[in-house]
C-alpha atoms as an extended CHARMM CRD file, in Angstrom:
* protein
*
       174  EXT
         1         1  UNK       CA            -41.3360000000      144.4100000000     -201.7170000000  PROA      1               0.0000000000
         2         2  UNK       CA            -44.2370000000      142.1080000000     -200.3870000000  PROA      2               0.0000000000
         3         3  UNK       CA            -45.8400000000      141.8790000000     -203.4720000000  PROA      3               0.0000000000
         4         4  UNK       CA            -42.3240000000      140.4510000000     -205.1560000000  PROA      4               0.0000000000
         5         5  UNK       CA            -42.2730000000      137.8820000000     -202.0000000000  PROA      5               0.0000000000
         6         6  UNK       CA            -45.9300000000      136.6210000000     -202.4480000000  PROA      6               0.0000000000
         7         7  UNK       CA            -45.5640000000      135.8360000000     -206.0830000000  PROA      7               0.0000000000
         8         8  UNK       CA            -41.9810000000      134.2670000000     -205.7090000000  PROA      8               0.0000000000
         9         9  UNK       CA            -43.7540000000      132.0740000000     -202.7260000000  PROA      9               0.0000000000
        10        10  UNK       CA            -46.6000000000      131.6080000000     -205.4250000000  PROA      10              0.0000000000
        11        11  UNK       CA            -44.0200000000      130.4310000000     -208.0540000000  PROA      11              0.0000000000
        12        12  UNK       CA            -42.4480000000      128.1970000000     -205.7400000000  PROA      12              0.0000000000
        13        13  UNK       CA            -45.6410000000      126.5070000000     -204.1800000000  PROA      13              0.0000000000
        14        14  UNK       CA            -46.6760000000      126.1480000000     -208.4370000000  PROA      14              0.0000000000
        15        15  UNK       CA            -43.5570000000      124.6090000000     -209.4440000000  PROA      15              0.0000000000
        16        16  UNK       CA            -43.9930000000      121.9860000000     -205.8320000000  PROA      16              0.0000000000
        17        17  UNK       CA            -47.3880000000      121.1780000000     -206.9310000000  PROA      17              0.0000000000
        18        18  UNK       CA            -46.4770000000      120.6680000000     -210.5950000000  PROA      18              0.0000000000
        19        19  UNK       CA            -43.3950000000      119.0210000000     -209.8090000000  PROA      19              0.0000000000
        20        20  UNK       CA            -45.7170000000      116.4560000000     -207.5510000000  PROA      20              0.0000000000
        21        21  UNK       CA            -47.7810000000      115.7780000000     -210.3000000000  PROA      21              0.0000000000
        22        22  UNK       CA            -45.1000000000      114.1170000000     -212.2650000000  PROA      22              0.0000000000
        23        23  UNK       CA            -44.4800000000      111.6880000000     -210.0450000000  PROA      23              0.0000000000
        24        24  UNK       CA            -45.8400000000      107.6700000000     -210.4940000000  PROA      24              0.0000000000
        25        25  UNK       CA            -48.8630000000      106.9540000000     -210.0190000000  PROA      25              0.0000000000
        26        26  UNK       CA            -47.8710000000      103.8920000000     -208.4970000000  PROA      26              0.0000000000
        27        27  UNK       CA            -45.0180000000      103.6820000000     -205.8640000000  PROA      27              0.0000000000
        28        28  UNK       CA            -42.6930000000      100.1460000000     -204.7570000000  PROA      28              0.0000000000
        29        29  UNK       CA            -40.8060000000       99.3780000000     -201.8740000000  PROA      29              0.0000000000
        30        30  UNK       CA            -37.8920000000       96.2270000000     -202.3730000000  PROA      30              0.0000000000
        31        31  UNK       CA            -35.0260000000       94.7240000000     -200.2090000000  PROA      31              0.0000000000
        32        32  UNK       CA            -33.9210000000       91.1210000000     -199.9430000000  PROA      32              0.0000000000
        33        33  UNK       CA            -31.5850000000       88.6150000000     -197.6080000000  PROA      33              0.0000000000
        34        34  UNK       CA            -30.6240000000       85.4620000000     -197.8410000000  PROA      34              0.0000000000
        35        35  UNK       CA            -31.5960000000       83.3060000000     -194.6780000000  PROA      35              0.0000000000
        36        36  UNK       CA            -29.4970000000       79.8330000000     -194.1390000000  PROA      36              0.0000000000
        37        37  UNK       CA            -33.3380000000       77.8110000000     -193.8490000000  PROA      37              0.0000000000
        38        38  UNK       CA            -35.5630000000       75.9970000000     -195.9060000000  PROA      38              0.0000000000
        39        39  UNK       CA            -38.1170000000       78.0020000000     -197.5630000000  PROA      39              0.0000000000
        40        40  UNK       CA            -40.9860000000       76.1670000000     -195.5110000000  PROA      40              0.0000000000
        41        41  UNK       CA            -39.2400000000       77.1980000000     -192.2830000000  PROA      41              0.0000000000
        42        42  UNK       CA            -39.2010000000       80.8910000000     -193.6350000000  PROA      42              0.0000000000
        43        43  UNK       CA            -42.9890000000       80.8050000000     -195.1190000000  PROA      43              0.0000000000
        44        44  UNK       CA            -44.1900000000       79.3260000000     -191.7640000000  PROA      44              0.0000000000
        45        45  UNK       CA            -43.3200000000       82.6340000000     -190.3390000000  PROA      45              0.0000000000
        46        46  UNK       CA            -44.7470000000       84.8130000000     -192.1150000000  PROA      46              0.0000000000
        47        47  UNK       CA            -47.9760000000       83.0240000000     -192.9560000000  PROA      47              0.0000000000
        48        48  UNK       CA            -49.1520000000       83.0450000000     -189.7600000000  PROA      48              0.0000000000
        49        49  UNK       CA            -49.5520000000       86.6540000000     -188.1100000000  PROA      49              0.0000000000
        50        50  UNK       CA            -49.2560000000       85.2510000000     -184.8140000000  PROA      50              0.0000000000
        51        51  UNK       CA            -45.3720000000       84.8420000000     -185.6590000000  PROA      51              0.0000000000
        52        52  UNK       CA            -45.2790000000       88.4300000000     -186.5480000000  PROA      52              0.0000000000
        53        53  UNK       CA            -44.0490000000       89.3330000000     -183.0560000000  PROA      53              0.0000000000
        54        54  UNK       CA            -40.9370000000       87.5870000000     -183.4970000000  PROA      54              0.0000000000
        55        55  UNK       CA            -39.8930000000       89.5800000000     -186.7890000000  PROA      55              0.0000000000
        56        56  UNK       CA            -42.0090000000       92.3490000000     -187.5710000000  PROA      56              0.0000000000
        57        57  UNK       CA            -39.9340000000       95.5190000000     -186.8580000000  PROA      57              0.0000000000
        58        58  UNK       CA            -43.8310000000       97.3820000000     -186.1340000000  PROA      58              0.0000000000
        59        59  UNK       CA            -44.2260000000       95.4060000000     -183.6110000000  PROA      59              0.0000000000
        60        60  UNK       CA            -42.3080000000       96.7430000000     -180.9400000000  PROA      60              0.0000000000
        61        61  UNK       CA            -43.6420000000      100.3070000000     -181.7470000000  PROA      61              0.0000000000
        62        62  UNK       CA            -46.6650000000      100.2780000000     -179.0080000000  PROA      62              0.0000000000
        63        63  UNK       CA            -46.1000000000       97.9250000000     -176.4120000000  PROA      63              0.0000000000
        64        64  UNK       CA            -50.1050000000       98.2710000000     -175.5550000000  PROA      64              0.0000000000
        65        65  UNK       CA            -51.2060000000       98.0940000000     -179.1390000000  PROA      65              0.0000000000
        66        66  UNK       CA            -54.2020000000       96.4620000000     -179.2290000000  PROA      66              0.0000000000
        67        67  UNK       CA            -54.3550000000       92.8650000000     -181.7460000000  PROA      67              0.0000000000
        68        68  UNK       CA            -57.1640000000       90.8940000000     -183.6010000000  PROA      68              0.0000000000
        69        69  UNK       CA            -56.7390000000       88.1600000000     -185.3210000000  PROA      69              0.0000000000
        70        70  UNK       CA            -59.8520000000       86.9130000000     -187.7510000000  PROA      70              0.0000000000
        71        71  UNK       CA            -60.0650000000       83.8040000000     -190.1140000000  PROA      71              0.0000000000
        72        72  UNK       CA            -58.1640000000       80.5940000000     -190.7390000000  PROA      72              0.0000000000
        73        73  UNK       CA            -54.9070000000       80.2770000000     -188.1650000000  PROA      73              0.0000000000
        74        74  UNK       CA            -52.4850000000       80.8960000000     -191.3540000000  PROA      74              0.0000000000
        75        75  UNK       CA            -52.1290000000       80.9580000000     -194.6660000000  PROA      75              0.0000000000
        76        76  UNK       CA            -54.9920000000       82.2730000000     -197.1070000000  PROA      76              0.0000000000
        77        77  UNK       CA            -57.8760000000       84.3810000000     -195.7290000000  PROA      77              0.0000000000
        78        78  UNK       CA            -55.9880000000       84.5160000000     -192.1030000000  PROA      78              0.0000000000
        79        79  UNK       CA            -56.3140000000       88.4080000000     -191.1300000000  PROA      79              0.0000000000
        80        80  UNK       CA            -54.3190000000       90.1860000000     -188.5850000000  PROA      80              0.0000000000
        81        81  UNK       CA            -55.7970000000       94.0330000000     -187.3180000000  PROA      81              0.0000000000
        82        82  UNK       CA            -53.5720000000       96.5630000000     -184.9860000000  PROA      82              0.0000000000
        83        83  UNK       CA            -54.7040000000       99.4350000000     -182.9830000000  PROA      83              0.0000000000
        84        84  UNK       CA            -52.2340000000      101.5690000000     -181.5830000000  PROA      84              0.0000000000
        85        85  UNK       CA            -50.3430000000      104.3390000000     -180.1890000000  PROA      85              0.0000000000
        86        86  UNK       CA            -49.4680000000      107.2970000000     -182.7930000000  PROA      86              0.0000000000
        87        87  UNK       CA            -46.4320000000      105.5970000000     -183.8850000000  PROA      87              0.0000000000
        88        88  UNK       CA            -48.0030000000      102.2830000000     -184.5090000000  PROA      88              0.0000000000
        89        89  UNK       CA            -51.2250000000      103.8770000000     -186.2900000000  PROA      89              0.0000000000
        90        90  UNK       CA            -54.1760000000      101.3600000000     -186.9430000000  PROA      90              0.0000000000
        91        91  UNK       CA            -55.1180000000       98.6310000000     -190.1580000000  PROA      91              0.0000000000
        92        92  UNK       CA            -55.7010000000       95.2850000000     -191.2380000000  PROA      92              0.0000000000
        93        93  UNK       CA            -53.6760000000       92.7240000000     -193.4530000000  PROA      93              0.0000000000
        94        94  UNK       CA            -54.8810000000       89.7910000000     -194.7790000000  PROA      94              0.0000000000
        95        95  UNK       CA            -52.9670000000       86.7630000000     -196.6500000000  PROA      95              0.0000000000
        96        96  UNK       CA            -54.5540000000       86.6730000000     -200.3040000000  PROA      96              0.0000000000
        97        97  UNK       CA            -51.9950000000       84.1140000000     -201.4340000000  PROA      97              0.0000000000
        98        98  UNK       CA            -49.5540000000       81.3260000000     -200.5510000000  PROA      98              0.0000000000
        99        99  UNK       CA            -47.6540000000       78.8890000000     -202.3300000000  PROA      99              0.0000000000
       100       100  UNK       CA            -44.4760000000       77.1700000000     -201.5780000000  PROA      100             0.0000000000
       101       101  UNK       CA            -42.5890000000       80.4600000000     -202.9190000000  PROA      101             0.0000000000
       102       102  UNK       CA            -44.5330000000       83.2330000000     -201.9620000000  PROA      102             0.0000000000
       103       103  UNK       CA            -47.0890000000       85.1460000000     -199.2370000000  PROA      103             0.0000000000
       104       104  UNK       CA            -48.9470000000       87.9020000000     -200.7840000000  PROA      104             0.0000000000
       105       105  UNK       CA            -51.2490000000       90.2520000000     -198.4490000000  PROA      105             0.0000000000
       106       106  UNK       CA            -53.5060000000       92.7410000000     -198.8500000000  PROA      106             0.0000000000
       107       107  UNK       CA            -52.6260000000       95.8550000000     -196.0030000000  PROA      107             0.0000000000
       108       108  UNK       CA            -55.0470000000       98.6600000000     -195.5350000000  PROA      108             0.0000000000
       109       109  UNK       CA            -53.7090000000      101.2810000000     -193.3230000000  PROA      109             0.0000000000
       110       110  UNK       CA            -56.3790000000      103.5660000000     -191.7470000000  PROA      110             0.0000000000
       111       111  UNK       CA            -54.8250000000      105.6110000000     -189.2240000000  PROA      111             0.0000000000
       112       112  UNK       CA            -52.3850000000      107.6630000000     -189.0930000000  PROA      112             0.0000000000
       113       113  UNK       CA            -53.0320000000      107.9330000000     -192.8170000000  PROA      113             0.0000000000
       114       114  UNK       CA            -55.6140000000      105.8100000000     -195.0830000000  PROA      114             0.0000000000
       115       115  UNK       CA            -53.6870000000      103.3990000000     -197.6090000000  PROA      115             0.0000000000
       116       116  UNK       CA            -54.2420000000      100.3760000000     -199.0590000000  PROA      116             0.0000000000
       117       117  UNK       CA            -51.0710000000       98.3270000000     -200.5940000000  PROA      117             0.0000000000
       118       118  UNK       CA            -50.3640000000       95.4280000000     -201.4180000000  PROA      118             0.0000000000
       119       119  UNK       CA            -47.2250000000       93.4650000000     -200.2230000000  PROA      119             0.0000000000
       120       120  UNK       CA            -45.5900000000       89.9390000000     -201.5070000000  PROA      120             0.0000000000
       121       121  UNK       CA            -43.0120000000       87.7880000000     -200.1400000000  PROA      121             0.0000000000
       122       122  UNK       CA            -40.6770000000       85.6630000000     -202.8170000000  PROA      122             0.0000000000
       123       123  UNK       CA            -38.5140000000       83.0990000000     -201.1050000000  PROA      123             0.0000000000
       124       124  UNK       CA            -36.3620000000       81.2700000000     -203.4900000000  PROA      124             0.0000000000
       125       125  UNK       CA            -33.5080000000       78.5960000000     -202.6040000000  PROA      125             0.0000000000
       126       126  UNK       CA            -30.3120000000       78.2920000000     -203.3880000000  PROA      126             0.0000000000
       127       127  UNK       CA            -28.9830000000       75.4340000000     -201.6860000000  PROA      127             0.0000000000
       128       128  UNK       CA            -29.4160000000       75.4060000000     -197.9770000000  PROA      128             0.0000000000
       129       129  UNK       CA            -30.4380000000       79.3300000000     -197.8110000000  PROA      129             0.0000000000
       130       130  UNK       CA            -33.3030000000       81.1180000000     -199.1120000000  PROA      130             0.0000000000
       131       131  UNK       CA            -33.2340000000       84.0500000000     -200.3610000000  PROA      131             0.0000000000
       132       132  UNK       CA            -36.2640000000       86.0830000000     -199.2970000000  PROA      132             0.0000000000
       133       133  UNK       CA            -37.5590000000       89.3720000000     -201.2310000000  PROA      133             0.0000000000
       134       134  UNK       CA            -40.5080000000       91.7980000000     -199.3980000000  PROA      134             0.0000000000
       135       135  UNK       CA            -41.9830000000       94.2700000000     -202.1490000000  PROA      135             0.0000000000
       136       136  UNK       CA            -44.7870000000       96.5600000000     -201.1620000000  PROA      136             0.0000000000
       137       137  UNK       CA            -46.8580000000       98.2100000000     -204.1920000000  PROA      137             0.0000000000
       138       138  UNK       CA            -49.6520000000      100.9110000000     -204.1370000000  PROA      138             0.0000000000
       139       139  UNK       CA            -51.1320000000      103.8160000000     -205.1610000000  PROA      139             0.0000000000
       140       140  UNK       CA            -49.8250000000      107.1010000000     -205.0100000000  PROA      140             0.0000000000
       141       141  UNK       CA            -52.4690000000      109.5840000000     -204.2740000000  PROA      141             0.0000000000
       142       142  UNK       CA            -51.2590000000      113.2590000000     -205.2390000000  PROA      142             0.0000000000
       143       143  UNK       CA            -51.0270000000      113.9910000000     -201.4320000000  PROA      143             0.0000000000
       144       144  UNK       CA            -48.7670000000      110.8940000000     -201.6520000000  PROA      144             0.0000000000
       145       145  UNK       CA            -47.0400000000      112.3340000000     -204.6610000000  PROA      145             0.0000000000
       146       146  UNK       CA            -46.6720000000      116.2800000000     -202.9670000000  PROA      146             0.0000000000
       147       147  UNK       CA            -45.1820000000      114.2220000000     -199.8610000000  PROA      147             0.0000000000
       148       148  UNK       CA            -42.5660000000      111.9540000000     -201.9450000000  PROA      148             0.0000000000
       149       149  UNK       CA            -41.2550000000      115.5760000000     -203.0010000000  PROA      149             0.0000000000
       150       150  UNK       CA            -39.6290000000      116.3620000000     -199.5700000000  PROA      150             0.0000000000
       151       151  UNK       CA            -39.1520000000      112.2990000000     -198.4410000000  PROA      151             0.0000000000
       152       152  UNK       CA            -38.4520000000      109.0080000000     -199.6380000000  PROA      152             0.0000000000
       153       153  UNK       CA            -40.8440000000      106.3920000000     -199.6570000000  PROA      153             0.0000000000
       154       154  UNK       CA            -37.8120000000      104.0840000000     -200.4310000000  PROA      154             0.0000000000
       155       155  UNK       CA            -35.8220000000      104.9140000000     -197.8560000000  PROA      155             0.0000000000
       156       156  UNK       CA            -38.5860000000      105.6310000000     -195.0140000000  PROA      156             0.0000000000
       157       157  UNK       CA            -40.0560000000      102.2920000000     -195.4010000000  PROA      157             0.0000000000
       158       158  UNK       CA            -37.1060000000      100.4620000000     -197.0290000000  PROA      158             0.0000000000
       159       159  UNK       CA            -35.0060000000      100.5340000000     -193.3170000000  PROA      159             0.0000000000
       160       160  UNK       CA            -38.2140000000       98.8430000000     -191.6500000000  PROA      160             0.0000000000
       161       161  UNK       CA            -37.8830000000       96.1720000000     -194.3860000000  PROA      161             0.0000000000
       162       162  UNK       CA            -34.4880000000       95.7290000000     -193.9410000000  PROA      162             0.0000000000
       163       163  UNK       CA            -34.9770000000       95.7150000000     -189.6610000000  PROA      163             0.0000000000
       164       164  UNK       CA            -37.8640000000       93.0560000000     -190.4200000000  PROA      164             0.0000000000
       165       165  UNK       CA            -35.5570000000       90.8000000000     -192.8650000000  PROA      165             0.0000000000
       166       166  UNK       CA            -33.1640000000       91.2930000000     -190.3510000000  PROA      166             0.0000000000
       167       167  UNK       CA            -35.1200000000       89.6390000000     -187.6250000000  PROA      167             0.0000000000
       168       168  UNK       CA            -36.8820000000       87.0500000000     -189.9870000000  PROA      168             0.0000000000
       169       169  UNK       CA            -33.3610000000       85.6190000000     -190.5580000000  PROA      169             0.0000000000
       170       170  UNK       CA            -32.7440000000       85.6840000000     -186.7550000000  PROA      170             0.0000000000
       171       171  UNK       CA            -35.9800000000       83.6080000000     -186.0150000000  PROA      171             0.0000000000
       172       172  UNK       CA            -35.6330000000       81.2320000000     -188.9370000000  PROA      172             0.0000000000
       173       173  UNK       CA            -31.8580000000       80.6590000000     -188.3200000000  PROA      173             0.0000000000
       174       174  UNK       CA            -32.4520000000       79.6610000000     -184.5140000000  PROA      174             0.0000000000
């Protein structure tokens, strides 16, 4: 009777492991509001980390998290790096990119696991709103891939995004 359990847990792990090994290579992340503001209203808030505190929705998740900013004020090369409590986890993200229509940032995550992703913000207008879309895109590692099995990247990260649009539309709005 043990001997029929171990190799039906064997099976099962196998057919996990090969099942995770189907999945992209690649993973992406995507919600989007419309805000009643002028895109330069919207940009100004996220181009410059130090406004992060009004919208981020990670934020709020250490209230002793420890913050270094590094480079230009805002806009290209301007680098924000956290330190915090479990939930908060440590990293760095720096603004590779801004035009009149878009932030894109590099974000390395080192703790509580090691990532590195890439995230872009697209504000286009349509009238007097903006509408504002926040896609994150990275690599899936196969512990990534074995993980995505049991949880959704989509829906794991895509409520934060939606809490953080949420609160961008708040500040820009005012």
């Amino acid at each position: 009777m043990f001997k029929k359990i171990v190799i039906v847990a064997a099976i099962v792990i196998g057919a996990i492991l090969a099942y995770a090994a189907t999945k992209p290579d690649t993973f992406g992340v995507q919600r989007a509001a419309t805000i009643k503001a002028p895109p330069e209203k919207i940009i100004a808030l996220i181009q410059d980390f130090h406004n992060w505190g009004t919208w981020s929705p990670w934020e709020k998740l250490d209230p002793n998290m420890k913050r270094t900013f590094s480079g230009p004020p805002s806009g290209k090369g301007a680098a924000y790096a956290w330190e915090g409590n479990r939930d908060a986890g440590a990293g760095r993200m720096e603004i590779t990119d801004v035009t009149p229509s878009k932030v894109a940032l590099k974000l390395d995550f080192i703790k509580p696991f090691e990532g590195h992703d890439n995230d872009e913000f697209t504000l286009t207008s349509q009238g007097d709103s903006t509408n504002v879309t926040w896609v994150m895109t990275g690599p899936n590692s196969y512990l990534s891939k074995l993980m995505q099995t049991f949880m959704s990247m989509d829906k794991m990260v895509g409520k934060d995004f939606e809490a953080g649009l949420s609160n961008l539309k708040a500040a820009a709005e005012k």
